[in-house]
Coordinates of C-alpha atoms in Angstrom, one line a residue:
X1 CA 179.2 129.5 -98.2
X2 CA 176.2 127.2 -98.3
X3 CA 173.9 127.9 -101.7
X4 CA 170.8 126.6 -103.7
X5 CA 170.1 126.6 -106.8
X6 CA 166.0 127.0 -107.5
X7 CA 165.7 125.6 -111.0
X8 CA 162.1 126.4 -113.3
X9 CA 162.7 123.0 -115.4
X10 CA 160.6 124.4 -117.9
X11 CA 162.7 127.3 -118.4
X12 CA 162.7 128.1 -122.2
X13 CA 166.5 128.9 -123.1
X14 CA 168.2 125.6 -120.9
X15 CA 168.8 122.1 -122.1
X16 CA 169.0 119.1 -119.1
X17 CA 172.8 119.2 -120.1
X18 CA 173.1 123.2 -119.7
X19 CA 171.6 122.8 -115.9
X20 CA 174.4 120.0 -115.4
X21 CA 177.1 122.7 -116.6
X22 CA 175.4 125.0 -114.6
X23 CA 175.6 123.0 -111.4
X24 CA 179.0 121.7 -112.0
X25 CA 180.6 125.4 -112.4
X26 CA 178.5 126.5 -109.1
X27 CA 179.9 123.9 -107.1
X28 CA 183.9 124.5 -107.6
X29 CA 182.5 128.2 -105.8
X30 CA 180.0 127.4 -103.1
X31 CA 178.2 124.4 -101.3
X32 CA 175.4 123.7 -103.4
X33 CA 171.7 122.0 -103.3
X34 CA 169.7 121.8 -106.4
X35 CA 165.9 122.3 -106.3
X36 CA 163.0 122.5 -109.1
X37 CA 160.3 124.2 -109.2
X38 CA 157.3 121.5 -109.9
X39 CA 154.1 124.1 -109.6
X40 CA 153.8 127.8 -109.7
X41 CA 153.9 129.5 -106.1
X42 CA 156.8 126.6 -105.4
X43 CA 160.0 128.3 -105.5
X44 CA 158.4 130.8 -102.8
X45 CA 158.4 128.3 -100.3
X46 CA 161.9 127.3 -101.5
X47 CA 163.3 130.8 -101.3
X48 CA 161.9 131.3 -97.1
X49 CA 162.8 127.7 -96.4
X50 CA 166.7 128.5 -97.5
X51 CA 166.3 132.3 -96.1
X52 CA 165.0 130.5 -92.7
X53 CA 167.7 127.6 -92.7
X54 CA 170.6 130.3 -93.1
X55 CA 171.7 129.9 -96.5
X56 CA 173.5 132.5 -97.7
X57 CA 173.1 132.4 -101.3
X58 CA 170.0 131.9 -103.7
X59 CA 170.3 131.7 -107.4
X60 CA 167.3 131.4 -110.0
X61 CA 167.7 129.4 -113.5
X62 CA 164.5 130.7 -115.0
X63 CA 162.6 133.6 -116.2
X64 CA 161.5 136.5 -114.8
X65 CA 158.6 134.5 -112.8
X66 CA 160.6 132.4 -111.2
X67 CA 163.1 135.3 -109.9
X68 CA 160.0 137.3 -108.6
X69 CA 158.5 133.9 -106.7
X70 CA 162.3 133.8 -105.2
X71 CA 162.6 136.9 -104.1
X72 CA 158.9 136.8 -102.5
X73 CA 160.2 133.7 -100.7
X74 CA 163.4 135.4 -99.1
X75 CA 161.3 139.2 -98.1
X76 CA 158.3 137.0 -96.7
X77 CA 160.8 135.1 -94.7
X78 CA 160.3 136.5 -91.1
X79 CA 158.5 135.2 -88.2
X80 CA 155.0 135.7 -89.9
X81 CA 155.4 135.0 -92.9
X82 CA 154.1 138.4 -94.1
X83 CA 155.6 141.2 -96.3
X84 CA 155.7 143.8 -93.1
X85 CA 157.6 141.5 -91.3
X86 CA 160.7 141.5 -94.0
X87 CA 164.3 141.0 -92.5
X88 CA 166.8 143.5 -93.5
X89 CA 169.0 142.9 -96.7
X90 CA 171.7 141.9 -94.5
X91 CA 170.1 138.9 -92.8
X92 CA 169.0 137.4 -95.9
X93 CA 170.8 135.0 -98.6
X94 CA 172.0 137.3 -102.0
X95 CA 170.3 136.4 -104.9
X96 CA 171.8 135.7 -108.0
X97 CA 169.6 135.3 -111.3
X98 CA 171.3 133.3 -114.1
X99 CA 168.8 133.7 -117.6
X100 CA 167.2 131.0 -118.8
X101 CA 163.9 132.5 -119.8
X102 CA 162.3 134.0 -123.1
X103 CA 163.6 137.8 -122.1
X104 CA 165.0 137.9 -118.7
X105 CA 164.6 141.9 -117.8
X106 CA 165.5 141.6 -114.4
X107 CA 169.3 139.8 -114.9
X108 CA 169.7 141.6 -117.5
X109 CA 168.9 145.3 -115.9
X110 CA 171.7 144.3 -113.1
X111 CA 174.2 144.1 -115.9
X112 CA 174.1 140.4 -116.6
X113 CA 174.7 139.3 -120.3
X114 CA 171.6 137.4 -122.0
X115 CA 172.5 134.1 -122.4
X116 CA 173.2 132.1 -119.3
X117 CA 177.1 130.5 -119.9
X118 CA 178.2 134.2 -119.9
X119 CA 175.8 135.4 -117.2
X120 CA 177.0 132.5 -115.0
X121 CA 180.7 133.5 -115.5
X122 CA 179.7 136.4 -114.5
X123 CA 178.5 135.7 -110.9
X124 CA 180.8 133.2 -110.4
X125 CA 183.7 136.3 -111.0
X126 CA 181.3 138.1 -108.6
X127 CA 181.4 135.3 -106.0
X128 CA 185.3 135.3 -105.9
X129 CA 185.5 138.6 -105.4
X130 CA 182.8 139.5 -103.0
X131 CA 181.1 142.1 -105.8
X132 CA 177.2 142.6 -104.9
X133 CA 175.0 145.3 -104.4
X134 CA 172.3 146.2 -102.6
X135 CA 168.3 147.1 -104.3
X136 CA 164.9 148.5 -103.6
X137 CA 161.8 146.9 -104.9
X138 CA 158.1 147.6 -105.5
X139 CA 155.4 146.3 -103.3
X140 CA 151.8 146.1 -105.0
X141 CA 149.4 145.2 -101.8
X142 CA 151.5 142.4 -100.1
X143 CA 153.3 140.8 -103.2
X144 CA 156.9 142.2 -104.6
X145 CA 158.5 142.9 -107.7
X146 CA 161.7 143.6 -108.8
X147 CA 160.8 145.5 -111.8
X148 CA 157.6 146.3 -113.4
X149 CA 153.9 146.6 -112.4
X150 CA 151.2 147.2 -115.0
X151 CA 147.3 147.5 -114.9
X152 CA 145.8 147.8 -118.0
X153 CA 146.6 147.0 -121.1
X154 CA 150.1 146.0 -120.7
X155 CA 148.6 143.0 -118.2
X156 CA 145.7 141.8 -120.5
X157 CA 148.4 141.5 -123.5
X158 CA 150.4 140.0 -121.4
X159 CA 147.0 137.7 -120.2
X160 CA 146.7 137.3 -123.9
X161 CA 150.6 136.0 -124.5
X162 CA 150.3 133.3 -121.6
X163 CA 146.6 132.2 -123.3
X164 CA 148.9 131.5 -126.3
X165 CA 152.0 130.1 -124.9
X166 CA 150.0 127.2 -122.8
X167 CA 148.5 126.3 -126.1
X168 CA 152.0 125.6 -127.6
X169 CA 152.9 129.3 -129.2
X170 CA 156.6 130.4 -128.3
X171 CA 157.5 133.9 -126.9
X172 CA 158.7 135.7 -130.0
X173 CA 158.2 140.0 -130.0
X174 CA 155.9 138.8 -133.3
X175 CA 153.3 136.9 -130.7
X176 CA 153.7 140.3 -128.2
X177 CA 152.5 142.4 -131.7
X178 CA 150.1 140.2 -132.7
X179 CA 148.3 140.5 -128.8
X180 CA 148.6 144.0 -128.7
X181 CA 147.0 144.5 -131.5
X182 CA 144.5 142.0 -130.6
X183 CA 143.7 143.6 -126.8
X184 CA 143.5 147.2 -128.9
X185 CA 140.6 146.2 -130.9
X186 CA 138.7 144.7 -128.1
X187 CA 139.7 145.8 -125.0
X188 CA 137.6 148.4 -123.1
X189 CA 140.1 150.0 -121.5
X190 CA 140.4 152.2 -124.9
X191 CA 136.6 153.4 -124.9
X192 CA 136.2 153.5 -121.2
X193 CA 139.3 155.1 -119.4
X194 CA 138.7 154.5 -115.9
X195 CA 141.6 154.4 -113.9
X196 CA 142.9 157.1 -110.8
X197 CA 146.1 157.6 -109.1
X198 CA 145.8 158.5 -106.0
X199 CA 149.1 160.2 -103.7
X200 CA 148.5 161.2 -100.2
X201 CA 148.8 165.1 -99.9
X202 CA 148.7 165.4 -103.9
X203 CA 145.6 166.1 -106.6
X204 CA 144.0 162.7 -107.7
X205 CA 145.1 161.9 -111.3
X206 CA 142.0 160.7 -113.4
X207 CA 140.6 158.6 -116.1
X208 CA 143.7 157.0 -117.2
X209 CA 143.5 154.4 -119.2
X210 CA 146.7 152.2 -118.7
X211 CA 149.6 152.6 -116.0
X212 CA 152.9 150.9 -116.1
X213 CA 155.1 150.9 -112.8
X214 CA 158.9 150.6 -112.6
X215 CA 161.7 150.2 -110.4
X216 CA 164.4 149.9 -112.8
X217 CA 164.8 150.6 -116.3
X218 CA 164.7 149.2 -118.7
X219 CA 160.8 148.2 -118.5
X220 CA 161.5 145.3 -120.8
X221 CA 163.4 144.5 -124.0
X222 CA 162.6 143.7 -127.9
X223 CA 165.5 141.2 -128.4
X224 CA 168.5 143.4 -128.0
X225 CA 166.6 146.8 -127.9
X226 CA 165.3 148.3 -124.4
X227 CA 161.8 149.3 -123.9
X228 CA 162.1 152.8 -122.1
X229 CA 159.0 154.9 -121.3
X230 CA 160.7 155.5 -117.6
X231 CA 164.2 155.9 -118.6
X232 CA 164.8 157.4 -115.0
X233 CA 163.2 154.4 -113.1
X234 CA 166.3 152.7 -110.6
X235 CA 166.6 150.1 -108.3
X236 CA 168.7 153.0 -106.5
X237 CA 165.4 155.2 -106.2
X238 CA 161.5 154.8 -105.9
X239 CA 159.2 154.1 -108.4
X240 CA 158.7 155.6 -112.2
X241 CA 155.1 156.2 -113.4
X242 CA 154.0 156.0 -117.2
X243 CA 150.2 156.3 -117.9
X244 CA 148.2 156.9 -121.3
X245 CA 145.2 159.1 -120.7
X246 CA 143.2 157.8 -123.7
X247 CA 144.6 154.8 -126.3
X248 CA 144.2 155.8 -129.6
X249 CA 146.7 154.8 -132.8
X250 CA 148.7 158.3 -132.7
X251 CA 149.5 158.6 -129.1
X252 CA 149.9 154.8 -128.2
X253 CA 152.7 154.8 -131.0
X254 CA 154.5 158.0 -130.5
X255 CA 154.9 156.7 -126.7
X256 CA 156.1 153.5 -128.2
X257 CA 158.3 155.0 -130.6
X258 CA 159.9 157.6 -128.0
X259 CA 160.5 154.8 -125.7
X260 CA 161.9 152.7 -128.1
X261 CA 164.9 155.4 -129.2
X262 CA 168.5 156.1 -128.0
X263 CA 167.3 158.8 -125.7
X264 CA 163.3 157.6 -124.4
X265 CA 162.2 160.9 -123.1
X266 CA 158.1 160.1 -123.9
X267 CA 155.7 163.0 -123.7
X268 CA 152.8 164.3 -125.4
X269 CA 149.2 165.6 -124.1
X270 CA 148.1 161.7 -123.7
X271 CA 151.0 160.7 -121.3
X272 CA 151.6 161.0 -117.5
X273 CA 154.9 160.3 -116.0
X274 CA 155.7 160.4 -112.4
X275 CA 159.4 159.8 -110.7
X276 CA 160.4 158.5 -107.8
X277 CA 157.4 157.9 -105.5
X278 CA 157.4 156.1 -102.6
X279 CA 153.8 155.4 -102.6
X280 CA 151.0 156.0 -104.5
X281 CA 147.3 153.5 -105.1
X282 CA 145.5 152.8 -108.4
X283 CA 141.5 152.5 -108.3
X284 CA 139.6 151.2 -111.2
X285 CA 135.7 151.8 -112.1
X286 CA 136.1 148.2 -113.6
X287 CA 138.3 145.0 -112.8
X288 CA 141.7 145.6 -115.0
X289 CA 144.3 143.4 -115.6
X290 CA 147.4 143.3 -113.5
X291 CA 150.8 142.0 -113.6
X292 CA 153.7 141.9 -112.1
X293 CA 157.3 141.3 -113.4
X294 CA 155.6 140.0 -116.7
X295 CA 153.4 137.4 -115.6
X296 CA 149.6 138.0 -114.8
X297 CA 148.1 137.8 -111.5
X298 CA 143.8 138.6 -112.4
X299 CA 142.0 141.7 -112.3
X300 CA 142.0 144.2 -109.7
X301 CA 140.0 147.3 -108.8
X302 CA 142.9 148.8 -106.2
X303 CA 146.1 148.5 -106.0
X304 CA 148.8 150.0 -103.3
X305 CA 152.0 150.4 -104.4
X306 CA 155.1 151.6 -102.1
X307 CA 158.8 151.8 -102.9
X308 CA 160.8 149.2 -100.3
X309 CA 164.5 151.0 -100.6
X310 CA 167.7 148.8 -100.3
X311 CA 165.2 145.5 -99.4
X312 CA 167.9 142.5 -101.5
X313 CA 171.2 141.9 -101.8
X314 CA 172.3 140.5 -105.2
X315 CA 175.2 139.4 -107.1
X316 CA 176.2 141.4 -110.3

């Protein structure tokens, strides 16, 4: 089996020695090539090239951003390089995600352990016995995502966290909490909710302040605790949506508390939840912060979301 390991050298939870251990372990099972990413977007090109060269397996060592780039490379490996020209899952390399970032939502949602040595051991066992599954993905305009997307406050918070990390801050739950408070105090979405959700053949949902889209559950983690605003979201179904009509302290606090509970089921007058959607569009009166898989991608006025069933094979 031919495989490529795509390494983000800036991954937060691995060291050079750890990477060497991982490489030796993988080479005991597969014919391995190792590639290091050099810039944002590089993993897209590496994965696309690997797919076109007939590689059987792409392994990532990094966080959710690295996984997202590799997925987009695989899904655009067709002749035109466009999302519409995607190859069937059976003609693409399988994906194995070794957790190397700070949260690693995608890998953990697949049932892999949080720590990379234990996750590597599980991946190697799966390779030996041929265990894999085929999952669905989300598509936002022309970019794929694996577990979540957001338009509004959650994306603005991610933007704040990314700026803090570029200044040398460490990604911690405390940093996210402070960023949430800061964004709540200054963000325009609280005072002027202006997002609407449009679905074919359905009534438009308007005056939304922030929207979270999930392709699986959980949405994210706080340490070992799952955050589950849409607990029924699944890789095997369409997309789930949770939106807040107003960003007020009581309703927002209630939603977060419900999402953190052992039996999450967020409800309330300010909450809109939709399950298993195949297609919808978000339209904003003013440009809104936009994120995919925890990466801030700038501001958007309009994004079309589509569920792509049975898109990719993963080792889990």
